[in-house]
XYZ file of C-alpha atoms in Angstrom:
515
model
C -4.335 -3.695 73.802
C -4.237 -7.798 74.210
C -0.617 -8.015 73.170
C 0.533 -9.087 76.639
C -2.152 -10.818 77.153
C -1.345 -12.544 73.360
C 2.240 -13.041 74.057
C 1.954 -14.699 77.753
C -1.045 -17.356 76.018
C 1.237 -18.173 73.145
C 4.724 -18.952 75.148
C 2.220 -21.004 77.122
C 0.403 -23.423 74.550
C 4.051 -23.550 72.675
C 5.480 -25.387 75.867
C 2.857 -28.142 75.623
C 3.263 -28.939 71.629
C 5.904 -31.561 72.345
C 3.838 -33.028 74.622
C 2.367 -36.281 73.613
C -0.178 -36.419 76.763
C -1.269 -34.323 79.270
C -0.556 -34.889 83.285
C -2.658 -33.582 85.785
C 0.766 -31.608 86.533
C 1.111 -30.590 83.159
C -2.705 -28.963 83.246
C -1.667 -27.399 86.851
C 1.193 -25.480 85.383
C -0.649 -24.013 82.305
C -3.178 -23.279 84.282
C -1.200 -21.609 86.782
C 0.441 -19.851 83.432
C -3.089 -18.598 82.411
C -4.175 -17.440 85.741
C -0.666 -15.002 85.985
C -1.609 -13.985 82.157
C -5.069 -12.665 83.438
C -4.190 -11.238 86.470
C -1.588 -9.085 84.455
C -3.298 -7.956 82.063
C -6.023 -6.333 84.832
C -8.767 -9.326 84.582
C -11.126 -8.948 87.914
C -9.763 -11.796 90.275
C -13.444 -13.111 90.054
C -13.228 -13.216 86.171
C -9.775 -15.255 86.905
C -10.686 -17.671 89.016
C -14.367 -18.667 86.987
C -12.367 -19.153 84.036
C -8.948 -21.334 85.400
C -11.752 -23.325 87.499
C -13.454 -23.708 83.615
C -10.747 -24.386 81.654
C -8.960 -26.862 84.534
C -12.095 -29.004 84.439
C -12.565 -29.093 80.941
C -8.559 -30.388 80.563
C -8.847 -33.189 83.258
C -12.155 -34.247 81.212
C -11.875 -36.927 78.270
C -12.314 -34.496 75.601
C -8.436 -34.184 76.042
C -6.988 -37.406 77.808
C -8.476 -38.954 74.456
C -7.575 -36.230 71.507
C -4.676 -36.953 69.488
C -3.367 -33.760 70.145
C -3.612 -32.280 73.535
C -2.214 -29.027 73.203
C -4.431 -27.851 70.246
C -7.244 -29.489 72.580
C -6.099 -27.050 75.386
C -6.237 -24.175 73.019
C -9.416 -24.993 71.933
C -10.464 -25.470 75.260
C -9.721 -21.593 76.447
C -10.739 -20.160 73.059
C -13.980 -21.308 73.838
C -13.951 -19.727 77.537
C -12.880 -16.741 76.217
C -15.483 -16.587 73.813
C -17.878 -16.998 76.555
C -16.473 -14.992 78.934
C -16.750 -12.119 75.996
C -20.424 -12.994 75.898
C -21.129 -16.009 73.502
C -22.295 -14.618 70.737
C -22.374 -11.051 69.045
C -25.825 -9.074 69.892
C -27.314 -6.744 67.689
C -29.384 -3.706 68.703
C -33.364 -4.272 69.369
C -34.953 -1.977 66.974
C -38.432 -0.618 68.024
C -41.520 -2.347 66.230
C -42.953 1.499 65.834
C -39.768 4.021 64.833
C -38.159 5.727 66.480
C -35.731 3.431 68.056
C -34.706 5.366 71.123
C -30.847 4.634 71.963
C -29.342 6.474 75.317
C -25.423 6.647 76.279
C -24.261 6.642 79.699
C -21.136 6.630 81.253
C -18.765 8.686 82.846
C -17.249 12.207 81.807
C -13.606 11.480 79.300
C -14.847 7.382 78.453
C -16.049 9.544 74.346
C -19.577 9.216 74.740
C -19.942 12.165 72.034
C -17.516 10.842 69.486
C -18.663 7.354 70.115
C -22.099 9.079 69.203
C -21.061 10.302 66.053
C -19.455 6.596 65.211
C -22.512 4.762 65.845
C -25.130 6.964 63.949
C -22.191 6.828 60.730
C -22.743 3.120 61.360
C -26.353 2.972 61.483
C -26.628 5.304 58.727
C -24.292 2.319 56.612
C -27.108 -0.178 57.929
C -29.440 1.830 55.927
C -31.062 3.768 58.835
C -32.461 7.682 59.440
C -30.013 8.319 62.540
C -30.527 11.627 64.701
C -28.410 12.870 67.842
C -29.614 14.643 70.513
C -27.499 16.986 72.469
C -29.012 15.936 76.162
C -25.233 17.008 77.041
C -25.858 20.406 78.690
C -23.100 20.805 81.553
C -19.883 20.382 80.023
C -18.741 23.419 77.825
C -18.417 22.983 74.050
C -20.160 19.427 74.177
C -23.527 20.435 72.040
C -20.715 22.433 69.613
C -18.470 18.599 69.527
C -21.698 16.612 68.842
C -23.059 19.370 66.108
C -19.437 18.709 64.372
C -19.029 14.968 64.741
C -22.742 15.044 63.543
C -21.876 17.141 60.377
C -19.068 14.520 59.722
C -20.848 11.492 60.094
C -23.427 12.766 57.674
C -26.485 12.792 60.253
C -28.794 15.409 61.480
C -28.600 16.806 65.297
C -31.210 18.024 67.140
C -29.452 20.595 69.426
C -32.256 23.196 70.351
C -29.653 24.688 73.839
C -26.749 26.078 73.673
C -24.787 23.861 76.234
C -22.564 25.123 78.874
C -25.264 24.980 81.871
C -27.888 26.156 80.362
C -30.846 24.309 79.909
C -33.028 21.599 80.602
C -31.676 18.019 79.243
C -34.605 16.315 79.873
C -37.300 18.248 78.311
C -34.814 18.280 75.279
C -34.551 14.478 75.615
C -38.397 14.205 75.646
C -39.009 16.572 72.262
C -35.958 14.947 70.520
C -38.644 12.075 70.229
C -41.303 13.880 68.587
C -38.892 15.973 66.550
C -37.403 12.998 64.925
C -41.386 11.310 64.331
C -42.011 14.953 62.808
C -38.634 14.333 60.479
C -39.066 10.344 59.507
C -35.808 9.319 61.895
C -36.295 6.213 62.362
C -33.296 5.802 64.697
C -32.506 8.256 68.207
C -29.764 8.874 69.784
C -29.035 10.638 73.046
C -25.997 12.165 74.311
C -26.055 12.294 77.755
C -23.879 14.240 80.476
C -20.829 12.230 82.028
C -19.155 13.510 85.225
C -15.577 13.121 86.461
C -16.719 10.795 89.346
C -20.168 8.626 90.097
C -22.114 10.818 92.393
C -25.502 11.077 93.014
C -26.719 13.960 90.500
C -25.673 12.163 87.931
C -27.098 9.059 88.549
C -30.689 10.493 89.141
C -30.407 12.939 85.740
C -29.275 9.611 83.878
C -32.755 7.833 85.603
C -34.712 10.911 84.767
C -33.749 10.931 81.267
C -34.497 7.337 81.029
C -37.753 7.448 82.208
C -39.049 10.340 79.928
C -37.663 8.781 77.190
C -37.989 4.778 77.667
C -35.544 3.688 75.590
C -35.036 0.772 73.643
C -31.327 0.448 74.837
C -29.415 2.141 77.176
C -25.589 1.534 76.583
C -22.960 1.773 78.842
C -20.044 3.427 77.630
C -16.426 2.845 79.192
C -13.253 3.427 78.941
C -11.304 0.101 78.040
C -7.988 1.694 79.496
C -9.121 2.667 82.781
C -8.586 -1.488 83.583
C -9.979 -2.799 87.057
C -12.142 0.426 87.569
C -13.954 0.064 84.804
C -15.609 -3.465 86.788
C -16.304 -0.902 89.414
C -18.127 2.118 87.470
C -20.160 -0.488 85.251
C -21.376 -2.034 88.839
C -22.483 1.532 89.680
C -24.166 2.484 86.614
C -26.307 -1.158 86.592
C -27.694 -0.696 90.011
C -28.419 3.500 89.895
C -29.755 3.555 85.903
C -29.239 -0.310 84.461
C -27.999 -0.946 81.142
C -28.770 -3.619 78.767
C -25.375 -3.096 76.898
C -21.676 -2.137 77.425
C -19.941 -0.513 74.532
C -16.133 -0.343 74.839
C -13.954 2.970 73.722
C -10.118 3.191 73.025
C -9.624 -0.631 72.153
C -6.203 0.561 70.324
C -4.868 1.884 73.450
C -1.645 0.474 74.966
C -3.426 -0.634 78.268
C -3.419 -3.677 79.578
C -7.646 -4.442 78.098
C -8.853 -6.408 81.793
C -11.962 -4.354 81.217
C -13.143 -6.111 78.587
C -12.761 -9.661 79.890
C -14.480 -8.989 83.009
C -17.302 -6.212 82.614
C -19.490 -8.869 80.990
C -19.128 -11.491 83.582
C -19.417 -9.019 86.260
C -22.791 -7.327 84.818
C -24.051 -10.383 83.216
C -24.520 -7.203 79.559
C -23.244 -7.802 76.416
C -20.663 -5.665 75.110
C -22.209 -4.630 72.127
C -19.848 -2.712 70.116
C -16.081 -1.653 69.876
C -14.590 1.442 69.075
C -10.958 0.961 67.582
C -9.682 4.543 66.716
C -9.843 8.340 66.447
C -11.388 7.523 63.345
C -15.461 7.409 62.910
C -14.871 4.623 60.981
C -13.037 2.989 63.678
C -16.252 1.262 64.897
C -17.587 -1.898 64.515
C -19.948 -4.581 66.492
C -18.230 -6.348 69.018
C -17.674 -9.986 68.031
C -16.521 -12.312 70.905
C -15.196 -14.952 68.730
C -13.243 -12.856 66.607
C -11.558 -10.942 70.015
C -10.702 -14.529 71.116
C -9.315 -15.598 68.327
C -7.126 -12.096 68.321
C -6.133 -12.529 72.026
C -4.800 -16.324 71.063
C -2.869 -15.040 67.869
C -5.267 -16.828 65.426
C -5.915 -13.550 63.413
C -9.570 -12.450 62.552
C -10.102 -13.014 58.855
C -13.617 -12.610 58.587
C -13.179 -9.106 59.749
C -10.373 -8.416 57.186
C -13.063 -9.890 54.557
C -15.801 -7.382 55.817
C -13.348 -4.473 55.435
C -12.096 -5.847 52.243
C -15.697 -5.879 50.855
C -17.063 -2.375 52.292
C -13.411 -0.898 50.921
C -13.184 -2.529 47.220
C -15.781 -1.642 44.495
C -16.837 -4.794 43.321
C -16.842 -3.335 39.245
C -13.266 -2.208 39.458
C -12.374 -5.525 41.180
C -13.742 -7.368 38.586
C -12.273 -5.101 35.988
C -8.918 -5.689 37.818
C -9.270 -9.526 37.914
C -9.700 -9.803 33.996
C -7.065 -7.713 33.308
C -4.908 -9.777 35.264
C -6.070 -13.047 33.949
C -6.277 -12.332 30.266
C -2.443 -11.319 30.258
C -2.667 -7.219 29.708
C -0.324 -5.230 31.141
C -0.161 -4.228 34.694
C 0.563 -0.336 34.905
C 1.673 2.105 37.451
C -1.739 3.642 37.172
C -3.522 -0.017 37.933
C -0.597 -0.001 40.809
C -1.620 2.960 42.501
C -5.337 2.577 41.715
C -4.733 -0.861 44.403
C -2.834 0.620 47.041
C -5.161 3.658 47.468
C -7.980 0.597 48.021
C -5.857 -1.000 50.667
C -5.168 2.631 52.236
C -8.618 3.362 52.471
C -8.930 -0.495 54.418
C -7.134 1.723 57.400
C -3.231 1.552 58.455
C -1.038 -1.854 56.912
C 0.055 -2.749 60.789
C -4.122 -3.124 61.471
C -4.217 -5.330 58.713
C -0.908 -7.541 58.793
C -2.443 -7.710 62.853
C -5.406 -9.429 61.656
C -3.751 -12.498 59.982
C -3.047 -15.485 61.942
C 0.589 -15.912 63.786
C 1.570 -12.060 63.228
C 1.668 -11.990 66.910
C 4.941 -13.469 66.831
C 6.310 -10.575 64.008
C 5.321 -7.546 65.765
C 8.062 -5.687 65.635
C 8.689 -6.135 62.317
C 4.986 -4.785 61.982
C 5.042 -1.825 64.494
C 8.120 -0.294 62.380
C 5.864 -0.200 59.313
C 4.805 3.505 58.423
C 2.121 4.190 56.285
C 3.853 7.491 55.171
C 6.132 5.429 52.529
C 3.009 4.739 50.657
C 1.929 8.171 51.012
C 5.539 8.559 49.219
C 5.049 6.026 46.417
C 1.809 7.125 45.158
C 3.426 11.111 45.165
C 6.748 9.736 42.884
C 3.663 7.710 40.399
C 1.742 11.238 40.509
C 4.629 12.839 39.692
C 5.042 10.856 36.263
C 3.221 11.698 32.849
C -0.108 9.761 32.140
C 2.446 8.705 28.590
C 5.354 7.321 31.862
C 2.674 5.530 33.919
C 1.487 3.431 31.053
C 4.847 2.258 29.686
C 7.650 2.802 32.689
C 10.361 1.784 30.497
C 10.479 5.451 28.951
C 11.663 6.552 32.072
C 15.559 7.311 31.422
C 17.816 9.198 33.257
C 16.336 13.110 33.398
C 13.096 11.638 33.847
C 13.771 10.026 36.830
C 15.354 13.287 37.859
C 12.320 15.692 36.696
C 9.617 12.939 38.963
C 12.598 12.840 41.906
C 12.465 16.777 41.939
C 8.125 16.956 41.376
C 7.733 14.544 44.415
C 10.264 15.325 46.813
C 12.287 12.415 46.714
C 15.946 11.210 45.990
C 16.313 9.705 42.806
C 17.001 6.333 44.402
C 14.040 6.467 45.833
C 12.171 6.451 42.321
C 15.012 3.717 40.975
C 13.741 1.716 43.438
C 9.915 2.367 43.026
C 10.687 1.304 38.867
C 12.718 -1.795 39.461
C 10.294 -3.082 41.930
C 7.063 -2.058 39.864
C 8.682 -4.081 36.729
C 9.293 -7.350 39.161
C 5.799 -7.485 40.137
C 5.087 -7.116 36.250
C 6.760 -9.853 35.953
C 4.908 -12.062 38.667
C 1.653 -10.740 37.051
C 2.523 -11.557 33.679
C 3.586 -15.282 35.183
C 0.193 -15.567 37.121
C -1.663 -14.398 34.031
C 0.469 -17.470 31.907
C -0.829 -19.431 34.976
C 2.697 -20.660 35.608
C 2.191 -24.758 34.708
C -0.559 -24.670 37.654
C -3.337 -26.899 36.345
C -6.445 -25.220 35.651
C -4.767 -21.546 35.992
C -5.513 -19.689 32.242
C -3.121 -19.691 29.949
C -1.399 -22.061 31.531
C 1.490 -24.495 29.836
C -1.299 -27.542 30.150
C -2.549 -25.496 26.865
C 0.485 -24.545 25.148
C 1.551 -28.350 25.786
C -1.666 -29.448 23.657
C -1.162 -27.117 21.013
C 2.736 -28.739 20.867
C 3.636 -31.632 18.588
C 4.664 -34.472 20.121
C 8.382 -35.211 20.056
C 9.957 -38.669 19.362
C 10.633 -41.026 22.032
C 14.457 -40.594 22.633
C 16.619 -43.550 22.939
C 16.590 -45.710 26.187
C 20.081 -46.105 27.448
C 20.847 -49.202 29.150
C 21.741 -49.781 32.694
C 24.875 -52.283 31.553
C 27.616 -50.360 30.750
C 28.672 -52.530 27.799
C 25.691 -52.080 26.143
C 25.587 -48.434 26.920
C 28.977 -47.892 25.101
C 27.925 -49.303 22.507
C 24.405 -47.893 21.757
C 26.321 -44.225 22.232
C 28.561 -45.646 19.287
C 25.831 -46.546 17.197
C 24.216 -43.391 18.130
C 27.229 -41.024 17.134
C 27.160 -42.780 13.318
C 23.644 -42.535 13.114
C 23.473 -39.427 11.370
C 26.452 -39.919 9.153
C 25.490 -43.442 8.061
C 22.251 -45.191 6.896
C 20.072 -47.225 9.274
C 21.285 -50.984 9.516
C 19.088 -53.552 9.250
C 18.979 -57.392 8.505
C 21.951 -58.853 10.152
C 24.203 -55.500 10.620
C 21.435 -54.637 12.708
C 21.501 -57.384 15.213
C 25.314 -56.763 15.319
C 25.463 -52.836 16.155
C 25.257 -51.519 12.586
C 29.317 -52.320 12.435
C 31.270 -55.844 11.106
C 33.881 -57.436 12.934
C 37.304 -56.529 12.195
C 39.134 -57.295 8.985
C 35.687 -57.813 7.267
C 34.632 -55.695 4.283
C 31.618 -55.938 2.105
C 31.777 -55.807 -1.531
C 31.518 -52.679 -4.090
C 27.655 -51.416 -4.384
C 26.312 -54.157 -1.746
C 23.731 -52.742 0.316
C 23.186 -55.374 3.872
C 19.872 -53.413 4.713
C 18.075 -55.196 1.418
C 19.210 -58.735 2.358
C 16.578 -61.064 3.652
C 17.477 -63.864 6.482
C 14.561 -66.657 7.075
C 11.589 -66.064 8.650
C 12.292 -62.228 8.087
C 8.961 -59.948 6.181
């Protein structure tokens, strides 16, 4: 949704990097840069002109004039504006001192109030909470039959006692849903309430009236984060005929151009509480304003791909992984595809590869990446015998036909899948020797110990004289015994048209001052 957004901020810091200080021309013209990068990605001019005003002030001040770097200054500068434009800091949900913890959606009809339902009772259910849903949804057809199945998914009980579709009272079923869940030990309620196509009066007051038999401990604003400058206008609406204490934003993978979410903060003065990121109930997450920032300026959001990484990845099997990696065993296909159905489950490779730092600038090498081909991979390794996917190198010629044939694929396709498995066999096999990396086990810092010690070869001089003739002496060496005594200071050899007599050995003979 940022990628515009992204790409416009990055071409702009880039341009300063040369820069060795900043003019007050030079700050002018980013900020000018900045204020087109907002306004085009559907920021409220308000929004716009609080932040350039922010950020302009904060570059003229010393904290730049006096850094050693002013562009990384700069960026630091609107990272932290957009962090608290976004809201500061991430807010968690008040829970009631006595349970039930009474949660009510609002918002108008098409922003997925009932799916986002569904999403946050999963999540509270994750948090180690009783979630139920209440169907207070009575006017639109089919919407206490969506939240019964997006309840059923999500693994939470629904309290649904009307049929829907205009009949019924939603605020007598709003004011029982609270007893019912004290009667049932829920110690967490939430209410689906009716949206409408437009804000009109009805549905402001049955929003109020809910509110008020009910009193609960948040009411959350729900909008659409495509619907861009409009969304400023509905949220204005909904805080002055019901009030909100938090916004909650829907369709964060969309295409649009994401304004909403930089300006229905500062225009309401509510948090945005939570995110949803997908069709996906597990799509959903709390909304973290320095992690958005640090997506919007292409400086990834690790922390998020740790959470992921640790509510995907069984800590045991990790382990187990680990030391089979480190003591040297072999890596098989069955190891292979036991890793990239944990990554799978993480959610698609492009969401990933998006959250690492500078990926904004490979994007559509990312974009062209289709989850199907590991879909593909892991059908060619289920096609193979348990006997195959322990030791690949069985795997001849009508074998690789018979797996091509069981999993749909050419038989390239499976050449390929082989030849790659056995080079990253290979790297594992080097990481597991620790490739001469200090430290690393089994690396050559062992082996060297274990080693003897070889003989100090022979220095070669720098003169070339004396170089000839040490390579002389060293070609006779093994043909000849070792000279000592006098033939020693003269090369091992005696001048020419010298000979020594029969059976006289010069090593034994003994000059002055010699031991």
């Amino acid at each position: 949704m940022f990628e515009t957004l992204s790409d416009r901020l990055t071409s702009v810091f880039s341009s300063l990097r040369s820069k060795g200080r900043l003019s007050d021309a030079d700050i002018d013209a980013t900020t000018r840069e900045i204020r087109i990068a907002l306004l085009e990605a559907d920021v409220a001019l308000p929004v716009v002109k609080a932040f350039v005003a922010q950020v302009k002030e904060r570059a003229r001040g010393s904290e730049v004039s006096q850094a050693l770097n002013p562009a990384q200054q700069v960026v630091k500068i609107v990272n932290d504006e957009l962090i608290e434009i976004l809201g500061g800091e991430t807010r968690r949900i008040r829970l009631a001192k006595t349970p039930p913890t009474v949660i009510m959606l609002a918002g108008l009809q098409g922003a997925g109030k009932t799916t986002l339902a569904g999403k946050l009772a999963k999540w509270l259910r994750e948090q180690g909470h009783a979630p139920m849903l209440v169907a207070a949804d009575l006017q639109r057809p089919n919407a206490v039959t969506q939240l019964q199945v997006v309840g059923e998914r999500a693994g939470v009980a629904v309290y649904a006692p009307e049929p829907g579709n205009g009949v019924g009272d939603p605020i007598e079923v709003a004011r029982r849903s609270i007893d019912e869940a004290r009667r049932l030990q829920h110690d967490v309620v939430i209410i689906d309430t009716a949206g409408r196509l437009g804000i009109d009066q009805e549905m402001m007051q049955q929003a109020a009236d809910i509110r008020d038999a009910v009193r609960p401990d948040e009411v959350l604003f729900v909008v659409d984060a495509m619907i861009g400058q409009d969304a400023v206008t509905t949220a204005q609406a909904f805080m002055d005929g019901v009030g909100f204490d938090g916004v909650v934003l829907t369709k964060l993978d969309g295409d649009a151009r994401g304004g909403a979410a930089l300006s229905v903060r500062h225009i309401t003065g509510r948090p945005i509480m939570f995110a949803s990121t997908g069709e996906k109930l597990e799509d959903f997450d709390a909304f973290h304003p320095d992690r958005m920032a640090s997506r919007i300026l292409d400086m990834g959001d690790i922390l998020t791909l740790i959470e992921q990484a640790q509510k995907t990845f069984d800590e045991e099997q990790a382990a187990k992984m680990a030391g089979k990696l480190t003591s040297g065993e072999n890596f098989t296909l069955e190891d292979f595809l036991e890793q990239m159905m944990m990554v799978q489950k993480m959610g698609p490779i492009k969401n990933l590869l998006g959250m690492m730092p500078g990926m904004g600038q490979m994007r559509d090498q990312i974009n062209s990446i289709d989850d199907r081909d590991l879909d593909r991979i892991a059908a060619i390794i289920r096609s193979m015998t348990p006997g195959e996917r322990q030791d690949p190198k069985i795997i001849n010629g009508s074998r690789r036909a018979r797996i091509a044939a069981g999993s749909g694929v050419t038989v390239s396709a499976v050449n390929n899948l082989v030849t790659r498995f056995f080079e990253a066999q290979k790297m594992m096999k080097r990481m597991a020797g620790g490739m001469g990396i200090p430290g690393m086990p089994g690396g050559r810092g062992k082996a060297a110990k274990t080693q003897k010690k070889g003989k100090k070869g022979r220095r070669v001089s720098g003169d070339p004289r004396k170089a000839a003739l040490g390579k002389a002496d060293a070609e006779t060496a093994p043909s000849e015994p070792k000279q000592g005594g006098v033939l020693g200071n003269l090369g091992g050899k005696l001048p020419p048209g010298v000979e020594l007599p029969p059976g006289f050995d010069p090593s034994k003979l003994k000059l002055p001052g010699q031991k």
